[in-house]
């Protein structure tokens, strides 16, 4: 079983049932999620793993890959593994057994409601000296918030976050917050290492560091939407 928005470790074994060694000694296995038992172009590719080795006749190799279950998924699905997906290995026309599937039931949790509170940082920071930004993550909803969540730590020249604010870190945390429960978190950062990122916290450019000046510490939680929430409008906290 998988959980919407959360990681899933997929295991499979690739075997060489032919009479010759794999030539060339590399192939790629792709994983797909489908709503029906037939794989086609409308299905979602979850990830791919490349293998580089010469597989002798009768040999096999066990593989695994951690993929993310879509945040919208709910109910029964089919999980496909397609090996040699790029037709790199010569198989003499025997590719009909390169595809396997299994059923996967995806659980869609009821929504929680995360709030960032009490963001704090040092009064000053010097280049080359790491500083600690801390904050409280509270669940003010009526359902438990459990699983992996990504929070982005920024500095901002004003009290309003926007996507142009430099990001200093995007830590991943495993949380388990029942309704009404809060937990304190902290992240060590360096003002010499700053980045430009999109709204999901994916780094798009490296910046030359944070210029001297006065800044606020900003924390945004659940930036990648891995936990289901009633609203994300209260996911930003800013230091005094």
PDB file of C-alpha atoms in Angstrom:
ATOM      1  CA  UNK A   1       0.000   0.000   0.000  1.00  0.00           C
ATOM      2  CA  UNK A   2       1.142   3.541  -0.738  1.00  0.00           C
ATOM      3  CA  UNK A   3       0.160   6.870   0.789  1.00  0.00           C
ATOM      4  CA  UNK A   4      -0.655   9.903  -1.334  1.00  0.00           C
ATOM      5  CA  UNK A   5       2.188  12.427  -1.390  1.00  0.00           C
ATOM      6  CA  UNK A   6       4.616  10.119   0.402  1.00  0.00           C
ATOM      7  CA  UNK A   7       7.636   8.047  -0.710  1.00  0.00           C
ATOM      8  CA  UNK A   8       7.227   4.436  -1.810  1.00  0.00           C
ATOM      9  CA  UNK A   9      10.071   1.936  -2.190  1.00  0.00           C
ATOM     10  CA  UNK A  10       9.551  -0.317  -5.198  1.00  0.00           C
ATOM     11  CA  UNK A  11      11.508  -3.594  -5.505  1.00  0.00           C
ATOM     12  CA  UNK A  12      11.952  -5.750  -8.598  1.00  0.00           C
ATOM     13  CA  UNK A  13      14.325  -8.322 -10.103  1.00  0.00           C
ATOM     14  CA  UNK A  14      15.683  -8.274 -13.645  1.00  0.00           C
ATOM     15  CA  UNK A  15      16.719 -11.654 -15.061  1.00  0.00           C
ATOM     16  CA  UNK A  16      18.528 -12.626 -18.246  1.00  0.00           C
ATOM     17  CA  UNK A  17      16.609 -15.618 -19.626  1.00  0.00           C
ATOM     18  CA  UNK A  18      18.425 -15.574 -22.954  1.00  0.00           C
ATOM     19  CA  UNK A  19      21.487 -17.448 -24.160  1.00  0.00           C
ATOM     20  CA  UNK A  20      23.871 -14.496 -24.410  1.00  0.00           C
ATOM     21  CA  UNK A  21      25.287 -11.815 -22.158  1.00  0.00           C
ATOM     22  CA  UNK A  22      23.545  -8.421 -22.126  1.00  0.00           C
ATOM     23  CA  UNK A  23      25.057  -6.273 -24.872  1.00  0.00           C
ATOM     24  CA  UNK A  24      25.689  -3.499 -24.164  1.00  0.00           C
ATOM     25  CA  UNK A  25      25.943  -3.894 -20.408  1.00  0.00           C
ATOM     26  CA  UNK A  26      23.417  -1.188 -19.542  1.00  0.00           C
ATOM     27  CA  UNK A  27      19.649  -0.786 -19.488  1.00  0.00           C
ATOM     28  CA  UNK A  28      16.999   1.394 -17.890  1.00  0.00           C
ATOM     29  CA  UNK A  29      13.927   0.293 -15.966  1.00  0.00           C
ATOM     30  CA  UNK A  30      11.030   2.746 -15.720  1.00  0.00           C
ATOM     31  CA  UNK A  31       8.206   2.647 -13.204  1.00  0.00           C
ATOM     32  CA  UNK A  32       4.685   3.811 -14.067  1.00  0.00           C
ATOM     33  CA  UNK A  33       1.395   4.336 -12.254  1.00  0.00           C
ATOM     34  CA  UNK A  34      -1.804   3.480 -14.104  1.00  0.00           C
ATOM     35  CA  UNK A  35      -5.509   3.388 -13.360  1.00  0.00           C
ATOM     36  CA  UNK A  36      -5.987   0.324 -15.577  1.00  0.00           C
ATOM     37  CA  UNK A  37      -4.057  -2.886 -16.364  1.00  0.00           C
ATOM     38  CA  UNK A  38      -2.776  -1.582 -19.715  1.00  0.00           C
ATOM     39  CA  UNK A  39       0.317   0.622 -19.983  1.00  0.00           C
ATOM     40  CA  UNK A  40      -0.017   3.504 -22.426  1.00  0.00           C
ATOM     41  CA  UNK A  41       1.124   7.064 -22.994  1.00  0.00           C
ATOM     42  CA  UNK A  42      -1.397   8.516 -20.565  1.00  0.00           C
ATOM     43  CA  UNK A  43       0.136   6.746 -17.562  1.00  0.00           C
ATOM     44  CA  UNK A  44       2.380   8.565 -15.094  1.00  0.00           C
ATOM     45  CA  UNK A  45       6.088   7.722 -14.986  1.00  0.00           C
ATOM     46  CA  UNK A  46       7.186   7.685 -11.339  1.00  0.00           C
ATOM     47  CA  UNK A  47      10.893   7.225 -11.883  1.00  0.00           C
ATOM     48  CA  UNK A  48      13.680   5.374 -13.671  1.00  0.00           C
ATOM     49  CA  UNK A  49      16.753   3.402 -12.652  1.00  0.00           C
ATOM     50  CA  UNK A  50      19.743   2.688 -14.875  1.00  0.00           C
ATOM     51  CA  UNK A  51      21.810  -0.485 -14.455  1.00  0.00           C
ATOM     52  CA  UNK A  52      25.343  -0.832 -15.762  1.00  0.00           C
ATOM     53  CA  UNK A  53      26.610  -4.411 -15.691  1.00  0.00           C
ATOM     54  CA  UNK A  54      26.985  -7.449 -17.933  1.00  0.00           C
ATOM     55  CA  UNK A  55      24.260  -9.901 -17.006  1.00  0.00           C
ATOM     56  CA  UNK A  56      25.200 -13.462 -17.913  1.00  0.00           C
ATOM     57  CA  UNK A  57      22.643 -16.020 -19.146  1.00  0.00           C
ATOM     58  CA  UNK A  58      20.603 -17.201 -16.173  1.00  0.00           C
ATOM     59  CA  UNK A  59      21.791 -14.292 -14.074  1.00  0.00           C
ATOM     60  CA  UNK A  60      19.620 -11.775 -12.285  1.00  0.00           C
ATOM     61  CA  UNK A  61      19.939  -8.531 -10.352  1.00  0.00           C
ATOM     62  CA  UNK A  62      17.675  -7.157  -7.618  1.00  0.00           C
ATOM     63  CA  UNK A  63      16.861  -3.470  -7.809  1.00  0.00           C
ATOM     64  CA  UNK A  64      14.842  -0.913  -5.898  1.00  0.00           C
ATOM     65  CA  UNK A  65      13.845   2.711  -6.303  1.00  0.00           C
ATOM     66  CA  UNK A  66      12.166   5.225  -4.007  1.00  0.00           C
ATOM     67  CA  UNK A  67       9.422   7.119  -5.838  1.00  0.00           C
ATOM     68  CA  UNK A  68       6.831   9.675  -4.760  1.00  0.00           C
ATOM     69  CA  UNK A  69       3.160   8.737  -4.833  1.00  0.00           C
ATOM     70  CA  UNK A  70       1.131  11.597  -6.388  1.00  0.00           C
ATOM     71  CA  UNK A  71      -0.635  13.774  -3.833  1.00  0.00           C
ATOM     72  CA  UNK A  72      -3.958  13.347  -5.677  1.00  0.00           C
ATOM     73  CA  UNK A  73      -3.893   9.559  -5.857  1.00  0.00           C
ATOM     74  CA  UNK A  74      -6.547   7.553  -4.025  1.00  0.00           C
ATOM     75  CA  UNK A  75      -7.782   3.986  -4.333  1.00  0.00           C
ATOM     76  CA  UNK A  76      -6.675   1.087  -6.580  1.00  0.00           C
ATOM     77  CA  UNK A  77      -3.910   1.524  -9.168  1.00  0.00           C
ATOM     78  CA  UNK A  78      -1.520  -0.620 -11.167  1.00  0.00           C
ATOM     79  CA  UNK A  79       2.234  -0.242 -10.733  1.00  0.00           C
ATOM     80  CA  UNK A  80       4.276  -1.160 -13.831  1.00  0.00           C
ATOM     81  CA  UNK A  81       7.977  -1.916 -14.196  1.00  0.00           C
ATOM     82  CA  UNK A  82       9.301  -1.825 -17.758  1.00  0.00           C
ATOM     83  CA  UNK A  83      12.905  -2.935 -18.160  1.00  0.00           C
ATOM     84  CA  UNK A  84      15.134  -2.055 -21.102  1.00  0.00           C
ATOM     85  CA  UNK A  85      12.666   0.769 -21.665  1.00  0.00           C
ATOM     86  CA  UNK A  86      15.030   2.497 -24.114  1.00  0.00           C
ATOM     87  CA  UNK A  87      15.726  -0.670 -26.143  1.00  0.00           C
ATOM     88  CA  UNK A  88      19.436  -0.512 -25.314  1.00  0.00           C
ATOM     89  CA  UNK A  89      20.009  -4.260 -24.982  1.00  0.00           C
ATOM     90  CA  UNK A  90      19.837  -6.541 -28.022  1.00  0.00           C
ATOM     91  CA  UNK A  91      17.215  -9.206 -27.255  1.00  0.00           C
ATOM     92  CA  UNK A  92      16.579 -10.705 -30.673  1.00  0.00           C
ATOM     93  CA  UNK A  93      12.934  -9.685 -30.676  1.00  0.00           C
ATOM     94  CA  UNK A  94      12.228 -11.229 -27.272  1.00  0.00           C
ATOM     95  CA  UNK A  95      11.022  -8.046 -25.577  1.00  0.00           C
ATOM     96  CA  UNK A  96       7.483  -9.238 -24.801  1.00  0.00           C
ATOM     97  CA  UNK A  97       8.434 -10.169 -21.222  1.00  0.00           C
ATOM     98  CA  UNK A  98      10.042  -6.806 -20.352  1.00  0.00           C
ATOM     99  CA  UNK A  99       6.901  -5.548 -18.626  1.00  0.00           C
ATOM    100  CA  UNK A 100       5.418  -6.592 -15.301  1.00  0.00           C
ATOM    101  CA  UNK A 101       2.699  -5.088 -13.141  1.00  0.00           C
ATOM    102  CA  UNK A 102       1.279  -5.374  -9.666  1.00  0.00           C
ATOM    103  CA  UNK A 103      -1.731  -3.840  -7.962  1.00  0.00           C
ATOM    104  CA  UNK A 104      -1.207  -0.924  -5.601  1.00  0.00           C
ATOM    105  CA  UNK A 105      -3.793   0.555  -3.273  1.00  0.00           C
ATOM    106  CA  UNK A 106      -3.167   4.217  -2.409  1.00  0.00           C
ATOM    107  CA  UNK A 107      -4.406   5.682   0.846  1.00  0.00           C
ATOM    108  CA  UNK A 108      -5.492   9.335   0.758  1.00  0.00           C
ATOM    109  CA  UNK A 109      -5.222  10.707   4.324  1.00  0.00           C
ATOM    110  CA  UNK A 110      -7.824  13.142   5.637  1.00  0.00           C
ATOM    111  CA  UNK A 111      -6.504  16.718   5.579  1.00  0.00           C
ATOM    112  CA  UNK A 112      -4.556  18.241   8.444  1.00  0.00           C
ATOM    113  CA  UNK A 113      -3.731  21.947   8.831  1.00  0.00           C
ATOM    114  CA  UNK A 114      -0.099  22.922   9.442  1.00  0.00           C
ATOM    115  CA  UNK A 115       0.877  26.346  10.778  1.00  0.00           C
ATOM    116  CA  UNK A 116       4.373  27.827  11.155  1.00  0.00           C
ATOM    117  CA  UNK A 117       4.783  29.767  14.405  1.00  0.00           C
ATOM    118  CA  UNK A 118       7.478  31.566  16.398  1.00  0.00           C
ATOM    119  CA  UNK A 119      10.217  31.804  13.775  1.00  0.00           C
ATOM    120  CA  UNK A 120      13.460  32.983  15.351  1.00  0.00           C
ATOM    121  CA  UNK A 121      17.066  33.574  14.355  1.00  0.00           C
ATOM    122  CA  UNK A 122      20.158  35.399  15.586  1.00  0.00           C
ATOM    123  CA  UNK A 123      20.301  39.175  15.788  1.00  0.00           C
ATOM    124  CA  UNK A 124      23.263  39.155  13.386  1.00  0.00           C
ATOM    125  CA  UNK A 125      25.162  36.811  11.094  1.00  0.00           C
ATOM    126  CA  UNK A 126      28.668  36.889   9.644  1.00  0.00           C
ATOM    127  CA  UNK A 127      29.901  35.216   6.454  1.00  0.00           C
ATOM    128  CA  UNK A 128      31.456  31.868   7.225  1.00  0.00           C
ATOM    129  CA  UNK A 129      29.650  31.471  10.552  1.00  0.00           C
ATOM    130  CA  UNK A 130      26.625  29.121  10.426  1.00  0.00           C
ATOM    131  CA  UNK A 131      23.503  30.319  12.199  1.00  0.00           C
ATOM    132  CA  UNK A 132      20.426  28.503  13.467  1.00  0.00           C
ATOM    133  CA  UNK A 133      16.889  29.299  12.364  1.00  0.00           C
ATOM    134  CA  UNK A 134      14.188  27.701  14.495  1.00  0.00           C
ATOM    135  CA  UNK A 135      10.416  27.503  14.305  1.00  0.00           C
ATOM    136  CA  UNK A 136       7.391  25.716  15.691  1.00  0.00           C
ATOM    137  CA  UNK A 137       5.268  23.523  13.446  1.00  0.00           C
ATOM    138  CA  UNK A 138       1.728  23.126  14.758  1.00  0.00           C
ATOM    139  CA  UNK A 139      -1.198  21.074  13.516  1.00  0.00           C
ATOM    140  CA  UNK A 140      -4.336  23.149  14.096  1.00  0.00           C
ATOM    141  CA  UNK A 141      -6.521  20.791  12.077  1.00  0.00           C
ATOM    142  CA  UNK A 142      -8.754  17.940  13.206  1.00  0.00           C
ATOM    143  CA  UNK A 143      -6.726  15.121  11.594  1.00  0.00           C
ATOM    144  CA  UNK A 144      -3.198  13.868  12.227  1.00  0.00           C
ATOM    145  CA  UNK A 145      -0.386  15.150  10.019  1.00  0.00           C
ATOM    146  CA  UNK A 146       1.979  12.216   9.447  1.00  0.00           C
ATOM    147  CA  UNK A 147       4.730  11.632   6.893  1.00  0.00           C
ATOM    148  CA  UNK A 148       7.499  13.452   5.106  1.00  0.00           C
ATOM    149  CA  UNK A 149       7.218  17.223   4.783  1.00  0.00           C
ATOM    150  CA  UNK A 150       9.612  19.757   3.248  1.00  0.00           C
ATOM    151  CA  UNK A 151      10.071  23.189   4.798  1.00  0.00           C
ATOM    152  CA  UNK A 152      11.984  26.017   3.108  1.00  0.00           C
ATOM    153  CA  UNK A 153      14.085  28.520   5.058  1.00  0.00           C
ATOM    154  CA  UNK A 154      14.544  31.977   3.521  1.00  0.00           C
ATOM    155  CA  UNK A 155      15.760  35.471   4.295  1.00  0.00           C
ATOM    156  CA  UNK A 156      13.639  38.421   3.211  1.00  0.00           C
ATOM    157  CA  UNK A 157      14.188  42.173   3.231  1.00  0.00           C
ATOM    158  CA  UNK A 158      10.523  42.644   4.232  1.00  0.00           C
ATOM    159  CA  UNK A 159       7.763  40.809   6.074  1.00  0.00           C
ATOM    160  CA  UNK A 160       6.127  39.387   2.958  1.00  0.00           C
ATOM    161  CA  UNK A 161       7.552  36.225   1.385  1.00  0.00           C
ATOM    162  CA  UNK A 162       7.865  36.082  -2.391  1.00  0.00           C
ATOM    163  CA  UNK A 163       9.544  33.641  -4.729  1.00  0.00           C
ATOM    164  CA  UNK A 164      12.519  35.972  -5.256  1.00  0.00           C
ATOM    165  CA  UNK A 165      13.608  35.752  -1.615  1.00  0.00           C
ATOM    166  CA  UNK A 166      16.884  33.792  -1.261  1.00  0.00           C
ATOM    167  CA  UNK A 167      16.428  30.287   0.106  1.00  0.00           C
ATOM    168  CA  UNK A 168      19.061  28.959   2.511  1.00  0.00           C
ATOM    169  CA  UNK A 169      17.836  25.379   3.032  1.00  0.00           C
ATOM    170  CA  UNK A 170      14.961  23.025   2.273  1.00  0.00           C
ATOM    171  CA  UNK A 171      15.115  20.352   4.985  1.00  0.00           C
ATOM    172  CA  UNK A 172      12.952  17.253   4.885  1.00  0.00           C
ATOM    173  CA  UNK A 173      11.361  16.177   8.152  1.00  0.00           C
ATOM    174  CA  UNK A 174       9.308  13.196   9.233  1.00  0.00           C
ATOM    175  CA  UNK A 175       6.408  14.489  11.281  1.00  0.00           C
ATOM    176  CA  UNK A 176       3.663  12.878  13.313  1.00  0.00           C
ATOM    177  CA  UNK A 177       1.489  15.636  14.711  1.00  0.00           C
ATOM    178  CA  UNK A 178      -1.944  14.733  16.086  1.00  0.00           C
ATOM    179  CA  UNK A 179      -4.541  17.522  16.176  1.00  0.00           C
ATOM    180  CA  UNK A 180      -3.503  20.336  18.499  1.00  0.00           C
ATOM    181  CA  UNK A 181       0.128  19.170  18.791  1.00  0.00           C
ATOM    182  CA  UNK A 182       3.162  21.323  17.970  1.00  0.00           C
ATOM    183  CA  UNK A 183       6.868  20.572  17.678  1.00  0.00           C
ATOM    184  CA  UNK A 184       9.958  22.777  17.567  1.00  0.00           C
ATOM    185  CA  UNK A 185      12.433  22.448  14.679  1.00  0.00           C
ATOM    186  CA  UNK A 186      15.783  24.049  13.883  1.00  0.00           C
ATOM    187  CA  UNK A 187      18.010  24.297  10.830  1.00  0.00           C
ATOM    188  CA  UNK A 188      21.661  25.354  10.576  1.00  0.00           C
ATOM    189  CA  UNK A 189      22.258  27.617   7.579  1.00  0.00           C
ATOM    190  CA  UNK A 190      25.010  29.802   6.137  1.00  0.00           C
ATOM    191  CA  UNK A 191      24.417  33.233   4.610  1.00  0.00           C
ATOM    192  CA  UNK A 192      27.262  32.447   2.216  1.00  0.00           C
ATOM    193  CA  UNK A 193      25.201  29.669   0.611  1.00  0.00           C
ATOM    194  CA  UNK A 194      22.005  31.051  -0.856  1.00  0.00           C
ATOM    195  CA  UNK A 195      19.880  29.886  -3.762  1.00  0.00           C
ATOM    196  CA  UNK A 196      17.038  30.902  -6.016  1.00  0.00           C
ATOM    197  CA  UNK A 197      14.172  28.419  -5.877  1.00  0.00           C
ATOM    198  CA  UNK A 198      10.686  27.968  -7.237  1.00  0.00           C
ATOM    199  CA  UNK A 199       7.602  27.954  -5.011  1.00  0.00           C
ATOM    200  CA  UNK A 200       8.094  24.216  -4.309  1.00  0.00           C
ATOM    201  CA  UNK A 201      11.618  24.795  -2.989  1.00  0.00           C
ATOM    202  CA  UNK A 202      13.350  23.300  -6.031  1.00  0.00           C
ATOM    203  CA  UNK A 203      16.647  25.138  -6.558  1.00  0.00           C
ATOM    204  CA  UNK A 204      16.835  26.937  -9.898  1.00  0.00           C
ATOM    205  CA  UNK A 205      20.046  28.964  -9.461  1.00  0.00           C
ATOM    206  CA  UNK A 206      22.965  29.502  -7.090  1.00  0.00           C
ATOM    207  CA  UNK A 207      23.326  32.990  -5.650  1.00  0.00           C
ATOM    208  CA  UNK A 208      26.601  34.628  -4.530  1.00  0.00           C
ATOM    209  CA  UNK A 209      25.394  34.728  -0.931  1.00  0.00           C
ATOM    210  CA  UNK A 210      23.194  37.119   1.016  1.00  0.00           C
ATOM    211  CA  UNK A 211      24.301  40.779   0.664  1.00  0.00           C
ATOM    212  CA  UNK A 212      24.875  42.735   3.885  1.00  0.00           C
ATOM    213  CA  UNK A 213      21.735  44.300   5.312  1.00  0.00           C
ATOM    214  CA  UNK A 214      18.748  43.785   7.567  1.00  0.00           C
ATOM    215  CA  UNK A 215      16.629  40.702   6.964  1.00  0.00           C
ATOM    216  CA  UNK A 216      13.775  38.653   8.354  1.00  0.00           C
ATOM    217  CA  UNK A 217      13.910  34.869   8.658  1.00  0.00           C
ATOM    218  CA  UNK A 218      11.071  33.180   6.776  1.00  0.00           C
ATOM    219  CA  UNK A 219       9.926  29.544   6.997  1.00  0.00           C
ATOM    220  CA  UNK A 220       7.399  27.971   4.645  1.00  0.00           C
ATOM    221  CA  UNK A 221       6.256  24.439   5.379  1.00  0.00           C
ATOM    222  CA  UNK A 222       4.839  21.695   3.169  1.00  0.00           C
ATOM    223  CA  UNK A 223       6.292  23.479   0.135  1.00  0.00           C
ATOM    224  CA  UNK A 224       6.053  20.326  -2.002  1.00  0.00           C
ATOM    225  CA  UNK A 225       2.538  19.424  -0.939  1.00  0.00           C
ATOM    226  CA  UNK A 226       3.488  16.015   0.426  1.00  0.00           C
ATOM    227  CA  UNK A 227       0.962  16.286   3.267  1.00  0.00           C
ATOM    228  CA  UNK A 228      -2.693  16.911   2.533  1.00  0.00           C
ATOM    229  CA  UNK A 229      -4.047  20.083   4.161  1.00  0.00           C
ATOM    230  CA  UNK A 230      -7.302  21.990   4.423  1.00  0.00           C
ATOM    231  CA  UNK A 231      -5.431  25.171   3.480  1.00  0.00           C
ATOM    232  CA  UNK A 232      -1.836  26.218   2.807  1.00  0.00           C
ATOM    233  CA  UNK A 233      -2.495  29.922   3.359  1.00  0.00           C
ATOM    234  CA  UNK A 234      -1.111  29.699   6.923  1.00  0.00           C
ATOM    235  CA  UNK A 235       2.048  27.788   6.041  1.00  0.00           C
ATOM    236  CA  UNK A 236       4.369  30.816   6.234  1.00  0.00           C
ATOM    237  CA  UNK A 237       6.017  32.147   9.373  1.00  0.00           C
ATOM    238  CA  UNK A 238       8.242  35.227   9.651  1.00  0.00           C
ATOM    239  CA  UNK A 239      10.567  36.295  12.463  1.00  0.00           C
ATOM    240  CA  UNK A 240       9.768  39.454  14.446  1.00  0.00           C
TER     241      UNK A 240
END
